[in-house]
Short mmCIF file of C-alpha atoms in Angstrom, two decimals:
data_model
loop_
_atom_site.label_atom_id
_atom_site.label_comp_id
_atom_site.label_asym_id
_atom_site.label_seq_id
_atom_site.Cartn_x
_atom_site.Cartn_y
_atom_site.Cartn_z
CA UNK A 1 -2.02 -29.34 15.23
CA UNK A 2 -0.13 -26.43 16.77
CA UNK A 3 -1.30 -24.98 20.09
CA UNK A 4 -1.57 -21.53 18.50
CA UNK A 5 -4.78 -22.22 16.61
CA UNK A 6 -5.63 -18.50 16.61
CA UNK A 7 -2.58 -17.90 14.39
CA UNK A 8 -3.94 -20.05 11.54
CA UNK A 9 -5.07 -18.57 8.26
CA UNK A 10 -8.62 -19.17 7.04
CA UNK A 11 -7.30 -21.56 4.37
CA UNK A 12 -5.21 -23.59 6.85
CA UNK A 13 -8.07 -23.71 9.37
CA UNK A 14 -10.56 -24.79 6.71
CA UNK A 15 -8.30 -27.65 5.62
CA UNK A 16 -7.66 -28.73 9.21
CA UNK A 17 -11.39 -28.63 10.03
CA UNK A 18 -12.26 -30.73 7.00
CA UNK A 19 -9.50 -33.22 7.79
CA UNK A 20 -10.85 -33.60 11.32
CA UNK A 21 -7.57 -32.41 12.86
CA UNK A 22 -9.27 -29.62 14.79
CA UNK A 23 -12.80 -28.53 15.69
CA UNK A 24 -14.41 -25.13 15.36
CA UNK A 25 -14.92 -25.15 19.13
CA UNK A 26 -11.13 -25.58 19.55
CA UNK A 27 -10.46 -22.69 17.15
CA UNK A 28 -13.04 -20.49 18.82
CA UNK A 29 -11.73 -21.19 22.33
CA UNK A 30 -8.18 -20.37 21.19
CA UNK A 31 -9.36 -17.07 19.69
CA UNK A 32 -11.41 -16.19 22.79
CA UNK A 33 -8.32 -16.75 24.96
CA UNK A 34 -6.26 -14.52 22.66
CA UNK A 35 -9.09 -11.96 22.55
CA UNK A 36 -9.23 -11.71 26.35
CA UNK A 37 -5.44 -11.47 26.56
CA UNK A 38 -5.53 -8.70 23.94
CA UNK A 39 -7.72 -6.29 25.92
CA UNK A 40 -4.80 -3.84 25.99
CA UNK A 41 -5.27 -3.27 22.25
CA UNK A 42 -8.91 -2.19 22.79
CA UNK A 43 -9.88 -3.92 19.53
CA UNK A 44 -12.94 -5.90 20.72
CA UNK A 45 -15.62 -3.72 22.32
CA UNK A 46 -18.59 -6.14 22.60
CA UNK A 47 -17.59 -9.78 23.14
CA UNK A 48 -20.13 -12.50 22.30
CA UNK A 49 -18.72 -15.76 23.74
CA UNK A 50 -22.11 -17.52 24.07
CA UNK A 51 -23.02 -16.78 20.44
CA UNK A 52 -19.54 -17.82 19.32
CA UNK A 53 -19.62 -21.21 21.03
CA UNK A 54 -23.16 -21.96 19.84
CA UNK A 55 -22.13 -21.11 16.25
CA UNK A 56 -18.93 -23.17 16.60
CA UNK A 57 -20.86 -26.24 17.78
CA UNK A 58 -23.31 -25.85 14.88
CA UNK A 59 -20.36 -25.52 12.47
CA UNK A 60 -18.78 -28.71 13.80
CA UNK A 61 -22.06 -30.54 13.20
CA UNK A 62 -22.18 -29.24 9.60
CA UNK A 63 -18.58 -30.28 8.97
CA UNK A 64 -19.25 -33.75 10.39
CA UNK A 65 -22.26 -34.05 8.07
CA UNK A 66 -20.13 -33.10 5.07
CA UNK A 67 -22.00 -29.82 4.51
CA UNK A 68 -19.20 -27.33 5.03
CA UNK A 69 -18.65 -24.17 2.95
CA UNK A 70 -15.14 -22.71 3.09
CA UNK A 71 -15.96 -20.26 5.92
CA UNK A 72 -17.66 -22.90 8.08
CA UNK A 73 -16.26 -22.86 11.62
CA UNK A 74 -13.98 -19.83 11.08
CA UNK A 75 -13.91 -17.39 14.06
CA UNK A 76 -14.27 -13.74 12.93
CA UNK A 77 -14.46 -10.27 14.40
CA UNK A 78 -17.27 -8.03 13.11
CA UNK A 79 -16.76 -4.27 12.77
CA UNK A 80 -19.20 -2.34 14.97
CA UNK A 81 -20.71 -0.75 11.83
CA UNK A 82 -22.51 -4.02 10.92
CA UNK A 83 -25.89 -4.51 12.58
CA UNK A 84 -25.98 -7.81 14.46
CA UNK A 85 -29.27 -9.04 15.88
CA UNK A 86 -29.53 -8.61 19.65
CA UNK A 87 -25.92 -7.42 19.94
CA UNK A 88 -24.93 -3.77 20.50
CA UNK A 89 -24.25 -2.09 17.15
CA UNK A 90 -23.11 1.42 17.97
CA UNK A 91 -20.87 2.50 15.10
CA UNK A 92 -18.56 3.56 17.97
CA UNK A 93 -20.85 6.51 18.72
CA UNK A 94 -22.50 7.63 21.96
CA UNK A 95 -25.63 8.52 20.00
CA UNK A 96 -26.32 4.80 19.36
CA UNK A 97 -25.70 3.77 22.96
CA UNK A 98 -27.96 0.89 23.92
CA UNK A 99 -29.03 0.16 20.33
CA UNK A 100 -29.46 -3.59 19.73
CA UNK A 101 -30.91 -4.25 16.26
CA UNK A 102 -33.77 -6.66 15.74
CA UNK A 103 -32.25 -7.67 12.41
CA UNK A 104 -28.99 -8.90 10.91
CA UNK A 105 -26.99 -7.12 8.18
CA UNK A 106 -26.84 -8.93 4.84
CA UNK A 107 -23.06 -9.41 5.15
CA UNK A 108 -23.23 -11.02 8.60
CA UNK A 109 -26.25 -13.09 7.50
CA UNK A 110 -24.20 -14.44 4.55
CA UNK A 111 -21.20 -15.18 6.77
CA UNK A 112 -23.30 -16.91 9.44
CA UNK A 113 -25.18 -18.88 6.75
CA UNK A 114 -21.75 -20.04 5.56
CA UNK A 115 -21.01 -21.27 9.10
CA UNK A 116 -18.71 -18.46 10.28
CA UNK A 117 -18.40 -17.75 14.01
CA UNK A 118 -18.75 -14.26 15.56
CA UNK A 119 -16.35 -13.63 18.45
CA UNK A 120 -17.63 -10.09 19.00
CA UNK A 121 -17.82 -6.54 17.68
CA UNK A 122 -14.72 -4.54 16.80
CA UNK A 123 -13.73 -0.97 17.59
CA UNK A 124 -13.64 1.67 14.83
CA UNK A 125 -13.69 5.41 14.24
CA UNK A 126 -17.08 6.93 15.08
CA UNK A 127 -19.44 6.39 12.12
CA UNK A 128 -16.31 5.32 10.16
CA UNK A 129 -15.07 8.93 10.14
CA UNK A 130 -11.35 8.89 10.77
CA UNK A 131 -7.97 7.56 9.69
CA UNK A 132 -6.47 6.73 13.09
CA UNK A 133 -9.21 5.13 15.25
CA UNK A 134 -9.05 8.07 17.66
CA UNK A 135 -12.67 9.22 17.24
CA UNK A 136 -14.32 6.19 18.87
CA UNK A 137 -16.57 6.51 21.93
CA UNK A 138 -14.82 3.33 23.18
CA UNK A 139 -11.39 4.99 23.15
CA UNK A 140 -8.39 4.47 20.89
CA UNK A 141 -7.39 1.14 19.36
CA UNK A 142 -3.66 0.44 19.75
CA UNK A 143 -1.61 -1.00 16.89
CA UNK A 144 0.06 -4.28 17.95
CA UNK A 145 3.20 -3.13 16.10
CA UNK A 146 5.82 -0.92 17.75
CA UNK A 147 8.83 1.07 16.53
CA UNK A 148 11.66 -1.22 17.62
CA UNK A 149 12.04 -0.93 21.40
CA UNK A 150 10.03 2.31 21.55
CA UNK A 151 6.86 1.82 23.63
CA UNK A 152 4.96 4.76 22.06
CA UNK A 153 1.45 3.48 21.22
CA UNK A 154 0.81 3.67 17.47
CA UNK A 155 -2.40 4.02 15.48
CA UNK A 156 -3.68 0.94 13.63
CA UNK A 157 -5.21 3.30 11.05
CA UNK A 158 -8.91 3.85 10.52
CA UNK A 159 -11.74 3.61 10.37
CA UNK A 160 -11.42 -0.22 10.53
CA UNK A 161 -8.66 0.01 13.15
CA UNK A 162 -10.15 -2.56 15.50
CA UNK A 163 -10.47 -5.05 12.64
CA UNK A 164 -6.87 -4.46 11.54
CA UNK A 165 -5.41 -4.72 15.05
CA UNK A 166 -7.40 -7.88 15.87
CA UNK A 167 -6.28 -9.69 12.70
CA UNK A 168 -2.64 -8.55 13.00
CA UNK A 169 -2.50 -9.66 16.65
CA UNK A 170 -4.16 -13.04 15.88
CA UNK A 171 -7.16 -12.34 18.11
CA UNK A 172 -9.34 -13.71 15.29
CA UNK A 173 -8.70 -15.43 11.95
CA UNK A 174 -10.17 -12.54 9.94
CA UNK A 175 -12.55 -9.59 10.29
CA UNK A 176 -15.06 -7.53 8.37
CA UNK A 177 -14.23 -3.96 7.48
CA UNK A 178 -15.78 -1.10 5.53
CA UNK A 179 -14.09 1.31 3.17
CA UNK A 180 -15.46 4.77 2.30
CA UNK A 181 -12.17 6.49 1.46
CA UNK A 182 -9.54 3.93 2.42
CA UNK A 183 -10.84 2.55 5.73
CA UNK A 184 -9.96 -1.06 4.89
CA UNK A 185 -6.77 -0.50 2.88
CA UNK A 186 -5.01 2.11 5.05
CA UNK A 187 -5.33 0.18 8.37
CA UNK A 188 -4.38 -3.05 6.55
CA UNK A 189 -1.16 -1.35 5.38
CA UNK A 190 -0.47 0.04 8.88
CA UNK A 191 -0.75 -3.40 10.50
CA UNK A 192 0.82 -5.72 7.91
CA UNK A 193 -2.34 -7.52 6.79
CA UNK A 194 -4.39 -7.78 3.57
CA UNK A 195 -7.50 -5.67 3.00
CA UNK A 196 -9.68 -5.55 -0.12
CA UNK A 197 -12.34 -2.99 -0.98
CA UNK A 198 -14.54 -4.63 -3.63
CA UNK A 199 -16.22 -2.91 -6.58
CA UNK A 200 -19.07 -0.68 -5.41
CA UNK A 201 -22.19 -2.90 -5.48
CA UNK A 202 -20.35 -6.22 -5.17
CA UNK A 203 -21.18 -6.51 -1.44
CA UNK A 204 -24.53 -5.46 0.06
CA UNK A 205 -24.63 -2.35 2.25
CA UNK A 206 -27.95 -3.34 3.85
CA UNK A 207 -27.68 -3.34 7.63
CA UNK A 208 -24.35 -1.49 7.57
CA UNK A 209 -24.65 1.87 9.36
CA UNK A 210 -24.29 4.45 6.58
CA UNK A 211 -21.56 7.09 6.34
CA UNK A 212 -21.53 8.12 2.65
CA UNK A 213 -23.87 5.84 0.72
CA UNK A 214 -22.34 6.28 -2.76
CA UNK A 215 -18.85 5.46 -1.43
CA UNK A 216 -19.29 2.88 1.39
CA UNK A 217 -18.31 -0.70 0.61
CA UNK A 218 -17.73 -3.66 2.93
CA UNK A 219 -14.86 -6.08 2.51
CA UNK A 220 -12.67 -8.65 4.30
CA UNK A 221 -9.52 -7.96 6.33
CA UNK A 222 -7.36 -11.08 6.45
CA UNK A 223 -3.89 -12.49 7.01
CA UNK A 224 -3.32 -13.49 3.37
CA UNK A 225 -4.59 -12.82 -0.14
CA UNK A 226 -5.99 -16.37 -0.33
CA UNK A 227 -7.99 -15.72 2.83
CA UNK A 228 -9.32 -12.48 1.31
CA UNK A 229 -10.47 -14.43 -1.76
CA UNK A 230 -12.23 -17.07 0.39
CA UNK A 231 -13.97 -14.56 2.66
CA UNK A 232 -14.98 -12.17 -0.13
CA UNK A 233 -16.71 -15.08 -1.88
CA UNK A 234 -18.87 -15.59 1.22
CA UNK A 235 -19.65 -11.87 1.67
CA UNK A 236 -20.44 -10.93 -1.94
CA UNK A 237 -23.64 -11.28 -3.94
CA UNK A 238 -26.78 -9.51 -5.07
CA UNK A 239 -29.24 -8.31 -2.44
CA UNK A 240 -32.80 -7.17 -3.15
CA UNK A 241 -32.68 -5.06 0.05
CA UNK A 242 -29.88 -2.87 -1.38
CA UNK A 243 -30.83 -0.95 -4.52
CA UNK A 244 -27.14 -0.36 -5.33
CA UNK A 245 -26.29 -4.06 -5.12
CA UNK A 246 -25.28 -5.49 -8.50
CA UNK A 247 -26.95 -8.63 -9.80
CA UNK A 248 -23.70 -10.11 -11.07
CA UNK A 249 -22.63 -13.73 -10.41
CA UNK A 250 -19.95 -14.19 -7.74
CA UNK A 251 -17.07 -16.18 -9.24
CA UNK A 252 -14.76 -18.52 -7.30
CA UNK A 253 -12.20 -15.91 -6.26
CA UNK A 254 -9.87 -18.51 -4.75
CA UNK A 255 -9.76 -20.43 -8.05
CA UNK A 256 -8.53 -17.22 -9.73
CA UNK A 257 -5.26 -17.36 -7.73
CA UNK A 258 -3.17 -18.97 -10.47
CA UNK A 259 -0.06 -16.90 -9.80
CA UNK A 260 0.26 -16.28 -13.54
CA UNK A 261 0.28 -12.63 -14.67
CA UNK A 262 2.50 -13.02 -17.73
CA UNK A 263 1.65 -10.45 -20.39
CA UNK A 264 -0.56 -8.41 -18.03
CA UNK A 265 -0.12 -4.64 -18.13
CA UNK A 266 0.44 -2.87 -14.81
CA UNK A 267 -0.11 0.89 -14.85
CA UNK A 268 2.07 3.22 -12.77
CA UNK A 269 0.29 6.59 -12.41
CA UNK A 270 2.74 9.48 -12.48
CA UNK A 271 0.35 11.64 -10.42
CA UNK A 272 0.84 9.37 -7.38
CA UNK A 273 4.45 10.53 -7.04
CA UNK A 274 3.59 13.02 -4.33
CA UNK A 275 5.86 15.84 -3.22
CA UNK A 276 7.45 15.01 0.12
CA UNK A 277 6.73 11.26 -0.15
CA UNK A 278 9.11 9.39 2.19
CA UNK A 279 12.03 7.72 0.41
CA UNK A 280 11.01 4.36 1.94
CA UNK A 281 7.56 4.51 0.27
CA UNK A 282 9.16 5.46 -3.05
CA UNK A 283 11.64 2.56 -2.74
CA UNK A 284 8.88 0.10 -1.82
CA UNK A 285 6.87 1.19 -4.88
CA UNK A 286 9.93 0.62 -7.10
CA UNK A 287 10.42 -2.84 -5.56
CA UNK A 288 6.76 -3.66 -6.23
CA UNK A 289 7.16 -2.70 -9.88
CA UNK A 290 10.24 -4.91 -10.13
CA UNK A 291 8.45 -7.87 -8.51
CA UNK A 292 5.54 -7.69 -10.94
CA UNK A 293 7.91 -7.25 -13.90
CA UNK A 294 9.91 -10.31 -12.80
CA UNK A 295 6.62 -12.25 -12.77
CA UNK A 296 6.16 -11.47 -16.45
CA UNK A 297 3.96 -8.37 -16.31
CA UNK A 298 4.57 -5.33 -18.48
CA UNK A 299 5.04 -2.09 -16.52
CA UNK A 300 3.43 0.93 -18.21
CA UNK A 301 3.57 4.58 -17.13
CA UNK A 302 0.08 6.08 -17.18
CA UNK A 303 -1.58 9.37 -16.36
CA UNK A 304 -4.62 9.90 -14.13
CA UNK A 305 -4.69 13.69 -14.55
CA UNK A 306 -7.54 14.51 -12.17
CA UNK A 307 -5.96 12.72 -9.18
CA UNK A 308 -4.94 16.03 -7.56
CA UNK A 309 -8.62 16.98 -7.21
CA UNK A 310 -9.64 13.68 -5.57
CA UNK A 311 -9.15 14.62 -1.90
CA UNK A 312 -11.01 17.96 -2.15
CA UNK A 313 -13.85 16.30 -4.10
CA UNK A 314 -14.03 13.45 -1.58
CA UNK A 315 -14.14 15.82 1.39
CA UNK A 316 -17.12 17.61 -0.16
CA UNK A 317 -19.09 14.53 -1.30
CA UNK A 318 -18.53 12.32 1.77
CA UNK A 319 -19.53 14.94 4.39
CA UNK A 320 -22.53 15.96 2.26
CA UNK A 321 -23.81 12.38 2.24
CA UNK A 322 -22.94 12.00 5.92
CA UNK A 323 -24.95 15.08 6.93
CA UNK A 324 -27.94 13.59 5.12
CA UNK A 325 -27.48 10.05 6.50
CA UNK A 326 -26.89 11.17 10.08
CA UNK A 327 -29.97 13.41 10.20
CA UNK A 328 -31.94 10.34 11.39
CA UNK A 329 -30.12 10.29 14.74
CA UNK A 330 -32.28 12.72 16.67
CA UNK A 331 -33.06 11.08 20.01
CA UNK A 332 -36.66 10.36 19.05
CA UNK A 333 -36.73 6.67 18.11
CA UNK A 334 -33.62 4.93 19.43
CA UNK A 335 -30.18 5.56 20.89
CA UNK A 336 -29.12 8.43 23.11
CA UNK A 337 -31.55 11.17 24.19
CA UNK A 338 -30.34 14.21 26.14
CA UNK A 339 -31.89 15.15 29.47
CA UNK A 340 -34.07 18.20 28.91
CA UNK A 341 -34.50 21.26 31.09
CA UNK A 342 -37.77 22.88 32.02
CA UNK A 343 -39.25 24.65 29.04
CA UNK A 344 -37.13 22.76 26.50
CA UNK A 345 -39.01 21.79 23.36
CA UNK A 346 -38.28 19.44 20.45
CA UNK A 347 -35.71 21.80 18.91
CA UNK A 348 -33.71 21.88 22.15
CA UNK A 349 -33.98 18.08 22.38
CA UNK A 350 -32.50 17.66 18.88
CA UNK A 351 -29.73 20.17 19.56
CA UNK A 352 -28.71 18.76 22.95
CA UNK A 353 -28.98 15.12 21.86
CA UNK A 354 -26.84 15.61 18.77
CA UNK A 355 -24.32 17.80 20.60
CA UNK A 356 -23.89 15.13 23.31
CA UNK A 357 -24.15 12.10 21.03
CA UNK A 358 -21.78 13.02 18.21
CA UNK A 359 -18.03 13.40 18.68
CA UNK A 360 -16.00 16.36 17.36
CA UNK A 361 -14.97 14.80 14.04
CA UNK A 362 -18.52 13.70 13.23
CA UNK A 363 -19.80 17.16 14.15
CA UNK A 364 -17.16 18.73 11.91
CA UNK A 365 -18.15 16.59 8.92
CA UNK A 366 -21.89 17.11 9.46
CA UNK A 367 -21.34 20.86 9.49
CA UNK A 368 -19.17 20.77 6.36
CA UNK A 369 -21.73 18.57 4.62
CA UNK A 370 -24.67 20.75 5.60
CA UNK A 371 -22.76 23.83 4.42
CA UNK A 372 -21.90 22.43 0.95
CA UNK A 373 -25.51 21.31 0.46
CA UNK A 374 -27.00 24.65 1.48
CA UNK A 375 -28.82 26.76 -1.08
CA UNK A 376 -26.07 29.28 -1.71
CA UNK A 377 -23.23 26.76 -2.03
CA UNK A 378 -24.75 23.62 -3.60
CA UNK A 379 -23.54 24.45 -7.11
CA UNK A 380 -20.24 25.96 -6.01
CA UNK A 381 -19.20 22.92 -3.97
CA UNK A 382 -21.35 19.80 -4.20
CA UNK A 383 -22.22 19.89 -7.90
CA UNK A 384 -18.66 20.82 -8.82
CA UNK A 385 -17.32 17.92 -6.72
CA UNK A 386 -19.70 15.52 -8.49
CA UNK A 387 -18.36 16.70 -11.87
CA UNK A 388 -14.78 16.18 -10.68
CA UNK A 389 -15.75 12.68 -9.52
CA UNK A 390 -16.99 11.88 -13.04
CA UNK A 391 -13.65 13.06 -14.48
CA UNK A 392 -11.68 10.90 -12.01
CA UNK A 393 -13.81 7.89 -13.00
CA UNK A 394 -13.16 8.66 -16.68
CA UNK A 395 -9.38 8.76 -16.08
CA UNK A 396 -9.52 5.16 -14.86
CA UNK A 397 -11.88 4.08 -17.67
CA UNK A 398 -9.46 5.45 -20.27
CA UNK A 399 -6.52 3.65 -18.64
CA UNK A 400 -8.38 0.34 -18.63
CA UNK A 401 -9.62 0.91 -22.19
CA UNK A 402 -5.97 1.31 -23.22
CA UNK A 403 -5.31 -2.25 -22.02
CA UNK A 404 -4.15 -1.71 -18.44
CA UNK A 405 -5.06 -4.74 -16.29
CA UNK A 406 -4.21 -3.33 -12.84
CA UNK A 407 -2.67 -0.19 -11.35
CA UNK A 408 0.09 -0.26 -8.70
CA UNK A 409 0.38 2.57 -6.15
CA UNK A 410 1.51 3.08 -2.56
CA UNK A 411 -1.22 2.30 -0.03
CA UNK A 412 -0.36 5.05 2.46
CA UNK A 413 1.92 8.11 2.53
CA UNK A 414 3.75 6.78 5.64
CA UNK A 415 3.90 3.92 8.12
CA UNK A 416 1.77 4.01 11.29
CA UNK A 417 2.15 7.21 13.33
CA UNK A 418 1.82 7.61 17.09
CA UNK A 419 -1.58 7.96 18.76
CA UNK A 420 -2.12 11.65 19.51
CA UNK A 421 0.61 12.80 17.12
CA UNK A 422 -1.89 14.17 14.62
CA UNK A 423 -5.01 14.52 16.79
CA UNK A 424 -4.49 18.20 17.58
CA UNK A 425 -3.05 19.11 14.20
CA UNK A 426 -4.91 20.67 11.31
CA UNK A 427 -7.61 18.08 10.42
CA UNK A 428 -6.55 18.40 6.77
CA UNK A 429 -3.19 16.84 7.71
CA UNK A 430 -5.08 13.76 8.94
CA UNK A 431 -7.21 13.72 5.77
CA UNK A 432 -4.02 13.46 3.69
CA UNK A 433 -3.70 9.84 4.91
CA UNK A 434 -6.36 9.00 2.31
CA UNK A 435 -4.46 10.55 -0.59
CA UNK A 436 -3.77 7.22 -2.38
CA UNK A 437 -7.07 5.53 -1.56
CA UNK A 438 -9.99 7.95 -2.10
CA UNK A 439 -9.80 7.84 -5.91
CA UNK A 440 -10.80 4.16 -5.81
CA UNK A 441 -13.99 4.94 -3.87
CA UNK A 442 -14.86 7.93 -6.05
CA UNK A 443 -14.55 5.70 -9.15
CA UNK A 444 -16.28 2.68 -7.53
CA UNK A 445 -13.34 0.40 -8.34
CA UNK A 446 -11.88 -2.58 -6.45
CA UNK A 447 -8.62 -1.96 -4.57
CA UNK A 448 -6.44 -4.13 -2.35
CA UNK A 449 -3.62 -3.38 0.11
CA UNK A 450 -0.86 -6.00 0.37
CA UNK A 451 1.93 -5.91 3.00
CA UNK A 452 5.25 -5.82 1.16
CA UNK A 453 7.96 -4.62 3.53
CA UNK A 454 9.10 -2.96 6.74
CA UNK A 455 10.41 0.57 7.20
CA UNK A 456 13.63 1.46 9.07
CA UNK A 457 11.70 1.44 12.36
CA UNK A 458 10.42 -2.09 11.76
CA UNK A 459 6.86 -1.04 10.91
CA UNK A 460 4.89 -2.62 8.04
CA UNK A 461 4.40 -0.85 4.71
CA UNK A 462 1.89 -1.84 2.04
CA UNK A 463 1.29 -1.38 -1.66
CA UNK A 464 -2.10 -0.95 -3.31
CA UNK A 465 -3.36 -2.59 -6.48
CA UNK A 466 -6.41 -1.13 -8.24
CA UNK A 467 -8.40 -3.38 -10.56
CA UNK A 468 -11.00 -3.21 -13.28
CA UNK A 469 -14.63 -3.05 -12.10
CA UNK A 470 -16.09 -6.48 -11.20
CA UNK A 471 -12.71 -8.17 -11.79
CA UNK A 472 -11.80 -8.85 -8.16
CA UNK A 473 -10.59 -12.32 -9.18
CA UNK A 474 -7.92 -10.86 -11.49
CA UNK A 475 -7.06 -8.20 -8.90
CA UNK A 476 -6.62 -10.84 -6.19
CA UNK A 477 -4.37 -12.84 -8.53
CA UNK A 478 -2.12 -9.80 -9.10
CA UNK A 479 -2.06 -9.27 -5.32
CA UNK A 480 -1.22 -12.96 -4.81
CA UNK A 481 1.80 -12.61 -7.12
CA UNK A 482 2.94 -9.48 -5.25
CA UNK A 483 2.43 -11.18 -1.87
CA UNK A 484 4.39 -14.26 -2.98
CA UNK A 485 7.27 -12.19 -4.37
CA UNK A 486 7.45 -9.92 -1.31
CA UNK A 487 7.39 -12.89 1.08
CA UNK A 488 6.13 -10.73 3.96
CA UNK A 489 5.86 -12.97 7.04
CA UNK A 490 6.70 -10.49 9.81
CA UNK A 491 4.47 -10.37 12.87
CA UNK A 492 4.40 -7.85 15.72
CA UNK A 493 6.39 -8.84 18.81
CA UNK A 494 3.85 -9.63 21.56
CA UNK A 495 3.83 -6.96 24.28
CA UNK A 496 0.11 -6.77 25.12
#
């Protein structure tokens, strides 16, 4: 086996483990070495070497006994939004400083039951609110990619920026992410990896710190589409602890990767041709259409007429749910509590604790959310946004009812931008990064970002495929065809 075990895919590592060519301890040690060498990326924020080695040894024993699921022995990074028993789970926020859950999220429980190994917790935007990983209490994550010889640090995207950077830099074999408006797919596109947001309800949200409960969905961030299929199979499934979890059988997603999409209809929504879209994104989209057509698919122009209302609707609904979800962080039961002055009462404690504990972006969204839910504005904003959401969902339903099998769009409106380049700009400019991704969350559909090319500066660009609800297997197969045709194998040059 190669010395660079940390560069293996899940599929290659699984096969090597089963063949006895490598041990999980070997894999884990290689990833821990890479993880420590990658501190300059600021991707891992809580390392768990003792847990990792104990899990790796247990995985090796399972493999030796012939009881090895596909994820057995695979070293992963876990986004800091997932509660992990006895390990800090802060959602990258000061307000959860010192919080170590006494329980395990359903997703991490499923992964650990399958024999996966946790290397540590990954950096992210605070409470998953951000598109650049610049709102974290741990500081910015740095994208391992650079613009040619330019040393300007770039964003890995957000909110799952730590997950994306760690996978792209081979610090781990794969990572968990969450996606509320594009937080798996946008960073995947910015770092040249694969990221899938499953159908809402396919993966349990129990034990995942909530941002916007009707939009949040966990998913895998991996090096290949096959790896995404393997890892999603381990993460998915019904959960009695999550009332929104769907009791639908989990198929063998890897078996769905036939590479055959002959006769399938791929929709191209005219509304995604945005004004001012860079020529490189437009060209990449055209190449993607050609690749799928060459594979035997039929390319069909479609209309999703309510797309233009998606961002405004999202930025009413998501902050509204966030203001409700984040009301529980008050300094009373756990996490940060402000020091109080003489004469301060409970109101002052709430105010000071929340002012100190929440960062600027979280404060902004809580205030927006509280405003749109207030008595005078509930109907004008929140109810209207919910109606728009229903219309966006109907647009997709009509497209699928007309025989469309998958929809191809750009994943992001640009390649990765520099850290700090948009931080002081109008926050709406940052929100525009989600323009191609939020519709998928509003409609509860599965979506996947696949790396398909490089821009003129040598940075990765991705395309997005949107699938029918509960048909992640078919969506992954379309993505597999696109991945194979694009032949994207570029990796960032190591500078960290």
